[in-house]
PDB file of C-alpha atoms in Angstrom:
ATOM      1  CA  UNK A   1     -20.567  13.367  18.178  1.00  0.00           C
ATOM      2  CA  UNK A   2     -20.188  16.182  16.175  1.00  0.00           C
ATOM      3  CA  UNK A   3     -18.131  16.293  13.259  1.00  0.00           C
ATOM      4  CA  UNK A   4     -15.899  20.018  14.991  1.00  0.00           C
ATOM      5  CA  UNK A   5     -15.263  17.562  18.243  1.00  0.00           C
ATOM      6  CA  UNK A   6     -14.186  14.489  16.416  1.00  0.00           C
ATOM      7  CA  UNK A   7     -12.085  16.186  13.855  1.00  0.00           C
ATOM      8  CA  UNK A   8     -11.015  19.178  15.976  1.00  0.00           C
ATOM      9  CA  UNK A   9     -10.001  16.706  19.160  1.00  0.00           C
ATOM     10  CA  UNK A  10      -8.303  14.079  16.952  1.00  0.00           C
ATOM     11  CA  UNK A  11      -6.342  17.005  14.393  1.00  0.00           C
ATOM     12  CA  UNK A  12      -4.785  18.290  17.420  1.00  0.00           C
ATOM     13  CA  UNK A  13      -3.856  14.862  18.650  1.00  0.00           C
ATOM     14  CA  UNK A  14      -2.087  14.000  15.868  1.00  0.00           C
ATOM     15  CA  UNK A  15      -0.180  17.711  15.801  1.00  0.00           C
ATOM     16  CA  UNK A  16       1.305  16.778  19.234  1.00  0.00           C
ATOM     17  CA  UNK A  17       1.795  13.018  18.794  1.00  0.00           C
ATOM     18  CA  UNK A  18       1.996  11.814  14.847  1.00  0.00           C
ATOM     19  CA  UNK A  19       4.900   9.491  14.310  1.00  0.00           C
ATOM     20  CA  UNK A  20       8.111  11.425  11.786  1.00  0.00           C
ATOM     21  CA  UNK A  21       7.922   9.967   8.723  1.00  0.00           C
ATOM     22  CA  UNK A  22       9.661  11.361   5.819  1.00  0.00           C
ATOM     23  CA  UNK A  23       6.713  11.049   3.587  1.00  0.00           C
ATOM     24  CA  UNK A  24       4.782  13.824   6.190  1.00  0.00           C
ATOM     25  CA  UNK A  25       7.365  16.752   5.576  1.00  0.00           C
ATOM     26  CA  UNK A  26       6.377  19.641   4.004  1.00  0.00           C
ATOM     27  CA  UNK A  27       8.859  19.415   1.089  1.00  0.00           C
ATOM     28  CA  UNK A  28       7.872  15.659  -0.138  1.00  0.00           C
ATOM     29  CA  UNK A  29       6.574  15.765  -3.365  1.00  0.00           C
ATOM     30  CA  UNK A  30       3.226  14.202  -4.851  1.00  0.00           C
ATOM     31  CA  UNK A  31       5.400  11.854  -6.954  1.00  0.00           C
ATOM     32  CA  UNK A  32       7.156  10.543  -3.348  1.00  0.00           C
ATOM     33  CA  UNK A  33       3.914  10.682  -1.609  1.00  0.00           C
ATOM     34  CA  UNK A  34       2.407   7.891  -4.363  1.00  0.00           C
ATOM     35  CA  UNK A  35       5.580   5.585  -3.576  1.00  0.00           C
ATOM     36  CA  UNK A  36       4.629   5.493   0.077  1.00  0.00           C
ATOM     37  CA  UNK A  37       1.057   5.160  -0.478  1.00  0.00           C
ATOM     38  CA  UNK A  38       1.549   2.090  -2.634  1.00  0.00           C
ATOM     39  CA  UNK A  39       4.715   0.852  -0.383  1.00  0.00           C
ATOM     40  CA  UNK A  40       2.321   1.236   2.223  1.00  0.00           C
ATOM     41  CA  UNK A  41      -0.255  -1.214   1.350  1.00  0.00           C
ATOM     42  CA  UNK A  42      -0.225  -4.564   3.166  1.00  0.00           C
ATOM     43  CA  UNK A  43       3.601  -3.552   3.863  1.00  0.00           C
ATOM     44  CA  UNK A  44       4.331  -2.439   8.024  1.00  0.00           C
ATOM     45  CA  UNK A  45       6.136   1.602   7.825  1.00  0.00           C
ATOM     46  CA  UNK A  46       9.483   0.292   9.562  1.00  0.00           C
ATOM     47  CA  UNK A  47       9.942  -1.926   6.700  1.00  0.00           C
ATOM     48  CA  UNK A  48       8.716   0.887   4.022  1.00  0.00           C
ATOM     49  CA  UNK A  49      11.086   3.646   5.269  1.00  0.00           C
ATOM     50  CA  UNK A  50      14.226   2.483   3.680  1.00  0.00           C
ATOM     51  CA  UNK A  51      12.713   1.163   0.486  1.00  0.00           C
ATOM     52  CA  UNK A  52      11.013   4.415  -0.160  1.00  0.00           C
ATOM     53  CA  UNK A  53      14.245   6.465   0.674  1.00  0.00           C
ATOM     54  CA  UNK A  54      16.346   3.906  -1.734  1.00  0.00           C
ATOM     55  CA  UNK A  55      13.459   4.085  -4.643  1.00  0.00           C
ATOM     56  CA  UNK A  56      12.981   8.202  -4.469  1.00  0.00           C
ATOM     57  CA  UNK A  57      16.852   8.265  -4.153  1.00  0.00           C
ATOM     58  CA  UNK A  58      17.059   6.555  -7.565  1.00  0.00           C
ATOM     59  CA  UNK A  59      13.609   7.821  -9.158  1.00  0.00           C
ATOM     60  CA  UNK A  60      12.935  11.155  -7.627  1.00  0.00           C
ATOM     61  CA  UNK A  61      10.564  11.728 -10.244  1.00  0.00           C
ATOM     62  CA  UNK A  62       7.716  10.093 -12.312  1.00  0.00           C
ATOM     63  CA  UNK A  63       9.797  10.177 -15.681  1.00  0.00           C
ATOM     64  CA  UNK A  64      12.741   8.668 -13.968  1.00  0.00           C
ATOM     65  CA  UNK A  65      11.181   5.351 -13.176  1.00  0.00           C
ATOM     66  CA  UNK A  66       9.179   5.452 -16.808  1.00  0.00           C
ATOM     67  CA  UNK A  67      12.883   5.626 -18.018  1.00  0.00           C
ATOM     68  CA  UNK A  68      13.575   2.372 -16.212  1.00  0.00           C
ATOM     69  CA  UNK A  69      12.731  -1.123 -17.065  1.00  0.00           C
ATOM     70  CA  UNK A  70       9.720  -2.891 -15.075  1.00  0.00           C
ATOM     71  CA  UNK A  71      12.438  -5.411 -14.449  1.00  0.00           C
ATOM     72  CA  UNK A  72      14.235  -2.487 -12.597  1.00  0.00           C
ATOM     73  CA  UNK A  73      11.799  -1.765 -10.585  1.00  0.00           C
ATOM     74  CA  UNK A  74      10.869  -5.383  -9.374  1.00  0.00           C
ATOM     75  CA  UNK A  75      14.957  -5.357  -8.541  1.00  0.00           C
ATOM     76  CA  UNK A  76      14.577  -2.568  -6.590  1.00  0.00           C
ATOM     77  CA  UNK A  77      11.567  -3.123  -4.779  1.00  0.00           C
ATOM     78  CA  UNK A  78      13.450  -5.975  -3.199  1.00  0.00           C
ATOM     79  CA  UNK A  79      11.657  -8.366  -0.409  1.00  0.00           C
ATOM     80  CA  UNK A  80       8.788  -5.552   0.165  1.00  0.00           C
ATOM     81  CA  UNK A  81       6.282  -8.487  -0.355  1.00  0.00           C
ATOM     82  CA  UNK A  82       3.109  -8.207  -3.327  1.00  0.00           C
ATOM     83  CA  UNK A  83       6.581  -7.568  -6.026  1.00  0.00           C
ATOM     84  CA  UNK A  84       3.106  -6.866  -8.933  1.00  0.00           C
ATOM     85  CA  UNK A  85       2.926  -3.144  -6.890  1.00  0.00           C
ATOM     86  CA  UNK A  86       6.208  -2.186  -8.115  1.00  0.00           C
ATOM     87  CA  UNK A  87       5.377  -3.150 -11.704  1.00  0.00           C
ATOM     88  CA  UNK A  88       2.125  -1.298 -11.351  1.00  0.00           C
ATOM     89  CA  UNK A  89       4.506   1.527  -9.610  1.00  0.00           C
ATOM     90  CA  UNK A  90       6.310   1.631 -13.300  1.00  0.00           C
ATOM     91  CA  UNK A  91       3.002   1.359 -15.251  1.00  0.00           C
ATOM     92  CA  UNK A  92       1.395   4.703 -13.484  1.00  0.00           C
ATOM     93  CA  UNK A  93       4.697   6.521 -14.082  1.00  0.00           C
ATOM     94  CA  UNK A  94       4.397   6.103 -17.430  1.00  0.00           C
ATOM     95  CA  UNK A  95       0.836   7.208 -17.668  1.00  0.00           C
ATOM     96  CA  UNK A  96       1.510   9.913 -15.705  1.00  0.00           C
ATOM     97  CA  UNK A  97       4.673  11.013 -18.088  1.00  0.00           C
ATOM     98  CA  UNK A  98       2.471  10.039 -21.544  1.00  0.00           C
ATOM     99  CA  UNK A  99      -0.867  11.689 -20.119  1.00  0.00           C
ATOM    100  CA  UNK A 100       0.313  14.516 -17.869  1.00  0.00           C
ATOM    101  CA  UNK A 101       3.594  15.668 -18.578  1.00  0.00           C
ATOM    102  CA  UNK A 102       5.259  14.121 -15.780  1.00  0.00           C
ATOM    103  CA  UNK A 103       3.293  15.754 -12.507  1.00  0.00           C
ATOM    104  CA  UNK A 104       1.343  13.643 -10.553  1.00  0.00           C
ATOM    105  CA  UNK A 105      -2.150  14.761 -11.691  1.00  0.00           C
ATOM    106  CA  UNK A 106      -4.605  16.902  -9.038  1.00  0.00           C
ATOM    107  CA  UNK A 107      -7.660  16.194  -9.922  1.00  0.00           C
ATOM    108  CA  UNK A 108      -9.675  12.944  -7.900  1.00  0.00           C
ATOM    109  CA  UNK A 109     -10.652  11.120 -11.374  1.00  0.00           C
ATOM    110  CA  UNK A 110      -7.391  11.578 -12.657  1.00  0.00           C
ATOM    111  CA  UNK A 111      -5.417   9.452 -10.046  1.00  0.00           C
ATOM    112  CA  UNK A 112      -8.285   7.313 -10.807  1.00  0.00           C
ATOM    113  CA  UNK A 113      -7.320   7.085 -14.009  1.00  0.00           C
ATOM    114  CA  UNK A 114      -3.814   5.992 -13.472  1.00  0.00           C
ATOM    115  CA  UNK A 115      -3.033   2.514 -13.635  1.00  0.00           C
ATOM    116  CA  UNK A 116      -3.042   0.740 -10.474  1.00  0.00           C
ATOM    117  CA  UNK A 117      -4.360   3.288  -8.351  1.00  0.00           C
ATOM    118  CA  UNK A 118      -7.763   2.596  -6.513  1.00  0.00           C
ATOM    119  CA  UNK A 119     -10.039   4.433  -4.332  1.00  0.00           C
ATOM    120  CA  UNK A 120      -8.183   4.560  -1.608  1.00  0.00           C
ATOM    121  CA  UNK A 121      -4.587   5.613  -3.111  1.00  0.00           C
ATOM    122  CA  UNK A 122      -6.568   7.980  -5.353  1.00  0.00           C
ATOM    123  CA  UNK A 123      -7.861   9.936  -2.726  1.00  0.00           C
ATOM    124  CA  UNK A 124      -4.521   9.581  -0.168  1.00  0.00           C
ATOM    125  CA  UNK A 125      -2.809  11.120  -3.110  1.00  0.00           C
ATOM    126  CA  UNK A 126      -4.948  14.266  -3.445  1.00  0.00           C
ATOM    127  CA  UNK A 127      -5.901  14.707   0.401  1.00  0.00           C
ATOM    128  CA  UNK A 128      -1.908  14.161   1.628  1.00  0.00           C
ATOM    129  CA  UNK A 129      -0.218  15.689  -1.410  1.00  0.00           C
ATOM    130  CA  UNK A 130      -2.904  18.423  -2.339  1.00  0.00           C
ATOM    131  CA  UNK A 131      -4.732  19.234   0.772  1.00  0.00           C
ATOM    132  CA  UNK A 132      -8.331  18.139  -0.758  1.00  0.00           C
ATOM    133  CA  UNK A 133     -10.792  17.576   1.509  1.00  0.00           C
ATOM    134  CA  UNK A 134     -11.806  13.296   0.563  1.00  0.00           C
ATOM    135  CA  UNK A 135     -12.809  10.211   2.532  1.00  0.00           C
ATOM    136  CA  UNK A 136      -9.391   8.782   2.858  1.00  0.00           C
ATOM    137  CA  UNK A 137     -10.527   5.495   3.759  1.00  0.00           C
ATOM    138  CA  UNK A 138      -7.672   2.165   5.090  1.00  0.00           C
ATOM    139  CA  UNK A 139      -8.208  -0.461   7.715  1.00  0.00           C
ATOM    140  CA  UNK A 140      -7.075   1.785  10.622  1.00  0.00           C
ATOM    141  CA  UNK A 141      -9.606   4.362   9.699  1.00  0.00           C
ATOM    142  CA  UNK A 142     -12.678   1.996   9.038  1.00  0.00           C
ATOM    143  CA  UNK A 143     -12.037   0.511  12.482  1.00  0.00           C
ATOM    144  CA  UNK A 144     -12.039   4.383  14.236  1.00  0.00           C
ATOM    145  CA  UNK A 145     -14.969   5.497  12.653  1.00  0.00           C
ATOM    146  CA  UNK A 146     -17.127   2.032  13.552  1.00  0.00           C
ATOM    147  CA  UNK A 147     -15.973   1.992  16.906  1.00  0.00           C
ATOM    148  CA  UNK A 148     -16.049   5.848  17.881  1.00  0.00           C
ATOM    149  CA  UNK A 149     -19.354   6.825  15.828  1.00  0.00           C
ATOM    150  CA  UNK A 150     -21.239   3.495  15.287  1.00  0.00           C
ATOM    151  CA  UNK A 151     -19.909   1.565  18.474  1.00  0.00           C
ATOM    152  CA  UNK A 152     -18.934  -1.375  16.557  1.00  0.00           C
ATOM    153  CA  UNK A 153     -15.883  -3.400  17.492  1.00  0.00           C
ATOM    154  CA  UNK A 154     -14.940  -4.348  13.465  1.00  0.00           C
ATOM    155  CA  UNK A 155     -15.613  -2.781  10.158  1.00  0.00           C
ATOM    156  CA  UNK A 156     -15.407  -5.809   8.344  1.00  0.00           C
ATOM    157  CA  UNK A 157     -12.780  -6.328   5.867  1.00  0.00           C
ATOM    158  CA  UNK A 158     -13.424  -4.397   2.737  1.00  0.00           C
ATOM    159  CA  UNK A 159     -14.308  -1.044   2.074  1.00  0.00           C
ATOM    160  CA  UNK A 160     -17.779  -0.627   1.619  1.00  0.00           C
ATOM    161  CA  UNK A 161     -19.858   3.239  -0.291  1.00  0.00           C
ATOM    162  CA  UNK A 162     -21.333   3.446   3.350  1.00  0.00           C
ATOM    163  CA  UNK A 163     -17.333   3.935   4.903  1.00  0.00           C
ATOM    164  CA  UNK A 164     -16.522   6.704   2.606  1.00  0.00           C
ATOM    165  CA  UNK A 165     -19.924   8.337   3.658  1.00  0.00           C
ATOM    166  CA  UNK A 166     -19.479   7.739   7.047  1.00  0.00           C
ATOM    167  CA  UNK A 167     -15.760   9.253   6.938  1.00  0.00           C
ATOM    168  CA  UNK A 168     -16.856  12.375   4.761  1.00  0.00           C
ATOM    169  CA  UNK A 169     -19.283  13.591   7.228  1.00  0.00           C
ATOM    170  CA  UNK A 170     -16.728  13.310  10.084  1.00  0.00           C
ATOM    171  CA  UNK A 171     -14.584  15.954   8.311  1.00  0.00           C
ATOM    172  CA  UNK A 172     -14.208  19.648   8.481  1.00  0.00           C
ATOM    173  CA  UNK A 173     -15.298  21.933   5.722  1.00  0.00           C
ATOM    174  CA  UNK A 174     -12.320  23.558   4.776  1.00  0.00           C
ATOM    175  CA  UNK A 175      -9.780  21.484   2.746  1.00  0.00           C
ATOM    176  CA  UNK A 176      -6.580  21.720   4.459  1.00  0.00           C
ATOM    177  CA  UNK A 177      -8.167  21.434   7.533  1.00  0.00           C
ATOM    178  CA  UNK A 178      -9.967  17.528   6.527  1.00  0.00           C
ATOM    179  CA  UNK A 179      -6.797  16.726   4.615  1.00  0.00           C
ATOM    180  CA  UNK A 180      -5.293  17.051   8.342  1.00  0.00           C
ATOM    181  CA  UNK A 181      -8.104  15.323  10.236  1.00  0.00           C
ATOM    182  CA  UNK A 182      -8.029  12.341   7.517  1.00  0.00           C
ATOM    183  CA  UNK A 183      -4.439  11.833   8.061  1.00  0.00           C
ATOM    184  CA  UNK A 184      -5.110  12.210  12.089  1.00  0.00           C
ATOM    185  CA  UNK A 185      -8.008   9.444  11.690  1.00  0.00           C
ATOM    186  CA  UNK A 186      -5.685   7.552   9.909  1.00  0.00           C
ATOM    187  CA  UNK A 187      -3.130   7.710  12.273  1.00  0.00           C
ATOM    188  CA  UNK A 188      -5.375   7.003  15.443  1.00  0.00           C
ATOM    189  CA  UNK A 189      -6.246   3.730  14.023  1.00  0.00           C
ATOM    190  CA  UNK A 190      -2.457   2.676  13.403  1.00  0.00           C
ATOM    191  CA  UNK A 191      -1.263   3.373  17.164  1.00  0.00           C
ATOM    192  CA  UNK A 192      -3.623   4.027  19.203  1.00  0.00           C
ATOM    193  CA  UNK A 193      -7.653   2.174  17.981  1.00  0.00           C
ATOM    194  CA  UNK A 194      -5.761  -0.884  17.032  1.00  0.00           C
ATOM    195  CA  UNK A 195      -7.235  -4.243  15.993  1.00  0.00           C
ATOM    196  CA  UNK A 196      -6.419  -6.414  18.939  1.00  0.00           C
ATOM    197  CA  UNK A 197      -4.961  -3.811  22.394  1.00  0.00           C
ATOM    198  CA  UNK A 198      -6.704  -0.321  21.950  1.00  0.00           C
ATOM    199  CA  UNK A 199      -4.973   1.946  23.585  1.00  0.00           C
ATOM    200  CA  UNK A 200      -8.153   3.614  24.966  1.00  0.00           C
ATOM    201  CA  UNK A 201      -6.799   6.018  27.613  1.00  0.00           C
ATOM    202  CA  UNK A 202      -4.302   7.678  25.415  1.00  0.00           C
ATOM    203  CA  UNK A 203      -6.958   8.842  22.771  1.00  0.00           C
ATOM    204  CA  UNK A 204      -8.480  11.860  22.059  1.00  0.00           C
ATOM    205  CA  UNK A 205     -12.213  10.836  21.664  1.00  0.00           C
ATOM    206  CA  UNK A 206     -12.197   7.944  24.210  1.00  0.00           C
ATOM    207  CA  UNK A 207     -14.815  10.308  26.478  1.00  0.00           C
ATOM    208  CA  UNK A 208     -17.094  10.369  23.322  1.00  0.00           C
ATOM    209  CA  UNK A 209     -16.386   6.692  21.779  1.00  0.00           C
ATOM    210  CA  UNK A 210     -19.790   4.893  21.205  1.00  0.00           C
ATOM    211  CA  UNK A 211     -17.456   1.716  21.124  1.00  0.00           C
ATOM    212  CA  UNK A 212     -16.201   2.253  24.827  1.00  0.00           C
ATOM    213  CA  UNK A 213     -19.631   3.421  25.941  1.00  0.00           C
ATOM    214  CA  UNK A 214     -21.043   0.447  25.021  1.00  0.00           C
ATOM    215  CA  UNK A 215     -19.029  -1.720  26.788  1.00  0.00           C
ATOM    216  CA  UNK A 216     -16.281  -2.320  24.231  1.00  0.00           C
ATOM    217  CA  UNK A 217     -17.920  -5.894  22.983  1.00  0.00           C
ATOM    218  CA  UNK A 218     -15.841  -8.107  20.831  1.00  0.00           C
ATOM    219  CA  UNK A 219     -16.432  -8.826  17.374  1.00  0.00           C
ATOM    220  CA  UNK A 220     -18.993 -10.996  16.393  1.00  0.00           C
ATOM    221  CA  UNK A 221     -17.543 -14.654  14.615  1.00  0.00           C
ATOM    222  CA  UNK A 222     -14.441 -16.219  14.513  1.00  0.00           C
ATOM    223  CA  UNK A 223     -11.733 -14.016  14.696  1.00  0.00           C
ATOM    224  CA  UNK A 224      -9.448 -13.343  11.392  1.00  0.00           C
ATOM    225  CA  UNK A 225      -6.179 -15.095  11.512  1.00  0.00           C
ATOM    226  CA  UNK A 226      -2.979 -13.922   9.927  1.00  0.00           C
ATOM    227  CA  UNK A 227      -2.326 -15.509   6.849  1.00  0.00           C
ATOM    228  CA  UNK A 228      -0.013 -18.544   6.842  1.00  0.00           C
ATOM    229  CA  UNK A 229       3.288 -17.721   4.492  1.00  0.00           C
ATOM    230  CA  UNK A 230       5.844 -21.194   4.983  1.00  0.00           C
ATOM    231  CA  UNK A 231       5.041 -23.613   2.401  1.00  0.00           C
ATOM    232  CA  UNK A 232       2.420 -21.371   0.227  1.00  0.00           C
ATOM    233  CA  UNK A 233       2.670 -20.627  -3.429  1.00  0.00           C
ATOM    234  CA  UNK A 234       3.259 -16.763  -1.942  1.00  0.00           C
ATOM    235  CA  UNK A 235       6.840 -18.053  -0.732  1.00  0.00           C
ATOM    236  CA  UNK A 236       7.701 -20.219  -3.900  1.00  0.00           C
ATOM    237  CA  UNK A 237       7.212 -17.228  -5.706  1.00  0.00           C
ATOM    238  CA  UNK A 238       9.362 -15.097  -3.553  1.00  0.00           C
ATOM    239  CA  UNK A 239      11.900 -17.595  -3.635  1.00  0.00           C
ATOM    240  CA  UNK A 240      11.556 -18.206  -7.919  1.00  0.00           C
ATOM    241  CA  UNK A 241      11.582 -14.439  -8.065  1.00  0.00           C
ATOM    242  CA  UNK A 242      14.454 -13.785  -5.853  1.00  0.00           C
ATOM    243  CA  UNK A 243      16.951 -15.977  -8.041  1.00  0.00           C
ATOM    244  CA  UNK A 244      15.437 -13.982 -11.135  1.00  0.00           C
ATOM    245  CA  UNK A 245      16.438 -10.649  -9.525  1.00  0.00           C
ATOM    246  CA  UNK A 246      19.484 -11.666  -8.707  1.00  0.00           C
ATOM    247  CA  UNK A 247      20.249 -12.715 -12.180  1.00  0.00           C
ATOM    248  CA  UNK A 248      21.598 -10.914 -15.177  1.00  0.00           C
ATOM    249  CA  UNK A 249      20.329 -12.452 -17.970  1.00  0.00           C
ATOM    250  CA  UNK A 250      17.790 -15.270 -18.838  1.00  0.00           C
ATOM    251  CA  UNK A 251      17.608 -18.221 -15.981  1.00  0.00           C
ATOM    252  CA  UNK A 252      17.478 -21.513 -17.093  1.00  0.00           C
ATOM    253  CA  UNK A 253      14.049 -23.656 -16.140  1.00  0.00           C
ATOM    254  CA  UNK A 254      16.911 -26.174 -14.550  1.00  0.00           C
ATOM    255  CA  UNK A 255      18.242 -23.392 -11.910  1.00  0.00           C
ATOM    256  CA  UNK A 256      14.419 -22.443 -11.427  1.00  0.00           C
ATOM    257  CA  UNK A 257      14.071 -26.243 -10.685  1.00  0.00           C
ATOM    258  CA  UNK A 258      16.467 -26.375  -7.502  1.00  0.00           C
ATOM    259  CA  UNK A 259      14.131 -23.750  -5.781  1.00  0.00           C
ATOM    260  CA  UNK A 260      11.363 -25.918  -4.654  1.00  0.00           C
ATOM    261  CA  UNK A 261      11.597 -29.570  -4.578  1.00  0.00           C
ATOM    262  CA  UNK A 262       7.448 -29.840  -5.190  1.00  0.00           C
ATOM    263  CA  UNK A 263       7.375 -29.865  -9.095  1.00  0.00           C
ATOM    264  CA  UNK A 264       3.769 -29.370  -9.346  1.00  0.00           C
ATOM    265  CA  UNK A 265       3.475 -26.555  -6.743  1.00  0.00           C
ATOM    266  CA  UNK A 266       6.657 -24.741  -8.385  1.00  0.00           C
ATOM    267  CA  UNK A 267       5.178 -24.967 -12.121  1.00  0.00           C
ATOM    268  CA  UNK A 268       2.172 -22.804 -11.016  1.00  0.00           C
ATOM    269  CA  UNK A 269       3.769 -20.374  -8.993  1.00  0.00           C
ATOM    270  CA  UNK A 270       6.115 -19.999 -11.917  1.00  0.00           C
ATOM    271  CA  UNK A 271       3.170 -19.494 -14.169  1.00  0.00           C
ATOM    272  CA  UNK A 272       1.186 -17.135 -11.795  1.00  0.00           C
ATOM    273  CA  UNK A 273       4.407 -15.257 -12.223  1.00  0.00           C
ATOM    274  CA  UNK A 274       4.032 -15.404 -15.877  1.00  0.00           C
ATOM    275  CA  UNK A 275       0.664 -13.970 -15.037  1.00  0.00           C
ATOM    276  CA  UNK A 276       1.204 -11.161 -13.419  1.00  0.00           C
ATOM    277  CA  UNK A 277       3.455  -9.869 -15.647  1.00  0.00           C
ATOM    278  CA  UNK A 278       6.464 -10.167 -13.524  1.00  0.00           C
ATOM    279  CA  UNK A 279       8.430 -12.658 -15.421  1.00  0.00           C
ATOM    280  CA  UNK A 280       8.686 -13.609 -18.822  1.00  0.00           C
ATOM    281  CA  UNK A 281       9.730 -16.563 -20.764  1.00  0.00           C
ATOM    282  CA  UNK A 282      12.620 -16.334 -23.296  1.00  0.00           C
ATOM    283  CA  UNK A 283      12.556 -19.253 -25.736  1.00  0.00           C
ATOM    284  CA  UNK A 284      11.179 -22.712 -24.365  1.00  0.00           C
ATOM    285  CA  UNK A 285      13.666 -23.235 -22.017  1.00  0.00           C
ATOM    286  CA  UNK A 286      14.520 -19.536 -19.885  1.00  0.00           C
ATOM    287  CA  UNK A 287      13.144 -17.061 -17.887  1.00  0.00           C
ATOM    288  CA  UNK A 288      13.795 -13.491 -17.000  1.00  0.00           C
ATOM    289  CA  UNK A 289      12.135 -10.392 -14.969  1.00  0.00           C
ATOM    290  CA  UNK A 290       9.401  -8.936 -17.462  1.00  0.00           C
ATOM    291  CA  UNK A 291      11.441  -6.385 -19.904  1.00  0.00           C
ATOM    292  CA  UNK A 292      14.755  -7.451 -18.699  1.00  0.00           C
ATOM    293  CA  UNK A 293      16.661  -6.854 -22.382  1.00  0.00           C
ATOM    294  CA  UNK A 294      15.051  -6.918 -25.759  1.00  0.00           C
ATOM    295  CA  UNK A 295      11.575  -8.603 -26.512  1.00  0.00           C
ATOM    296  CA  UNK A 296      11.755 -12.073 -25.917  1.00  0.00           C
ATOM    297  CA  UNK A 297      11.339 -14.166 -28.704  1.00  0.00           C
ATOM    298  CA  UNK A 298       8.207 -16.072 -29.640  1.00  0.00           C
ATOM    299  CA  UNK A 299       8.545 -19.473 -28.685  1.00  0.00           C
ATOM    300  CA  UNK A 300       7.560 -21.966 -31.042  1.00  0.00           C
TER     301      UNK A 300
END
């Protein structure tokens, strides 16, 4: 398959079918188009939407949030899920206001730079926002690519050099026009090549799909289940972090207590907390959201 038919079939797909999402109009800035790329990550869109409306509403711009507290922005990131993106959210705004003046840099090892931005939010940013031609490389677009070109039914689960090769040679020359077929690609894999009911007669390559030709065989191995969340140290955290948001000043260890009756399990999902940087302790006795007020004081 050539790379004209590939891109060229699955650009104009998207043109006639892509899902309206605020962060694809014309007018969205590079700054709002970071927030949704991080939002995005492990995080479904119909949850994103209003979160990303809320946070632009209050930060529309890199120096707003910088001007914020991290504990601000864990507040208003809310029940999103994975709370360290926001804080990582308030880290790259700084950067970006200390190292750039306050505009989302252009240039691929720039967004590189920034902290907590990877390979794949690096490139999202300048494809989406700047209309570079890049591998923009997820999930949905590691599982197209395998299936239509290689005629694999999975991609694995991690990124791999050999995807973003794989990707770049599917797309077009000219840079607006791969920035389009990367978001197309992109978008295929979300509705239409999904993981578990392809929807193989409503897409644009399914006459070309090495995957379908083949017989569509199943994946190789025990499938991959979704990950457990009631009991886990993920929803101890949630629920240790959720008091702490809701609070406006330190919380003492006592109120922390009468979260989670297992003592052992709640000390060290309070201390991966402490960790991550999202919380802090203040004295021997308190905690609080990471910056929430003046340094906390050395306990000792």
């Amino acid at each position: 398959m050539t790379e004209a038919t590939f891109a060229g079939r699955v650009s104009r797909w998207y043109e006639q079918h892509a899902r309206d999402l605020p962060w694809r109009r014309p007018e969205v800035s590079p700054w709002a188009i970071l927030v949704s790329e991080v939002m995005l990550q492990q995080t479904p869109v119909a949850r994103v939407v209003p979160a990303w409306l809320a946070w632009l509403e209050r930060w529309p711009t890199p120096a707003a949030l910088a001007g914020s507290s991290p504990a601000e922005a864990i507040r208003m990131w809310g029940r999103l899920g994975y709370p360290r993106r926001a804080v990582r959210l308030h880290d790259c705004a700084t950067a970006i206001v200390e190292r750039h003046g306050g505009a989302v840099p252009d240039r691929l090892e720039q967004l590189l730079a920034l902290p907590g931005v990877g390979t794949y939010t690096a490139r999202a940013v300048a494809a989406f926002a700047y209309g570079q031609r890049h591998p923009v490389v997820d999930t949905n677009v590691r599982r197209v690519v395998c299936r239509a070109v290689a005629g694999e039914p999975d991609a694995g689960p991690t990124t791999r050099p050999a995807d973003l090769v794989a990707t770049e040679e599917l797309l077009p020359a000219e840079p607006a026009a791969a920035a389009l077929a990367s978001a197309a690609i992109m978008e295929l894999g979300a509705v239409v090549c999904t993981a578990r009911s392809p929807r193989c007669d409503a897409c644009p390559v399914e006459s070309t799909c090495a995957w379908r030709a083949s017989g569509q065989p199943a994946p190789a191995g025990p499938t991959r289940r979704p990950q457990r969340y009631a009991g886990t140290d993920r929803q101890v955290r949630g629920l240790l972090l959720g008091v702490l948001r809701e609070a406006t000043g330190p919380v003492p260890h006592q109120r922390l207590d009468q979260v989670w009756a297992d003592e052992v399990q709640r000390a060290r999902a309070l201390a991966g907390l402490v960790t991550d940087g999202l919380v802090e302790p203040v004295g021997d006795t308190s905690f609080r959201l990471i910056g929430d007020g003046p340094p906390a004081p050395v306990a000792g």
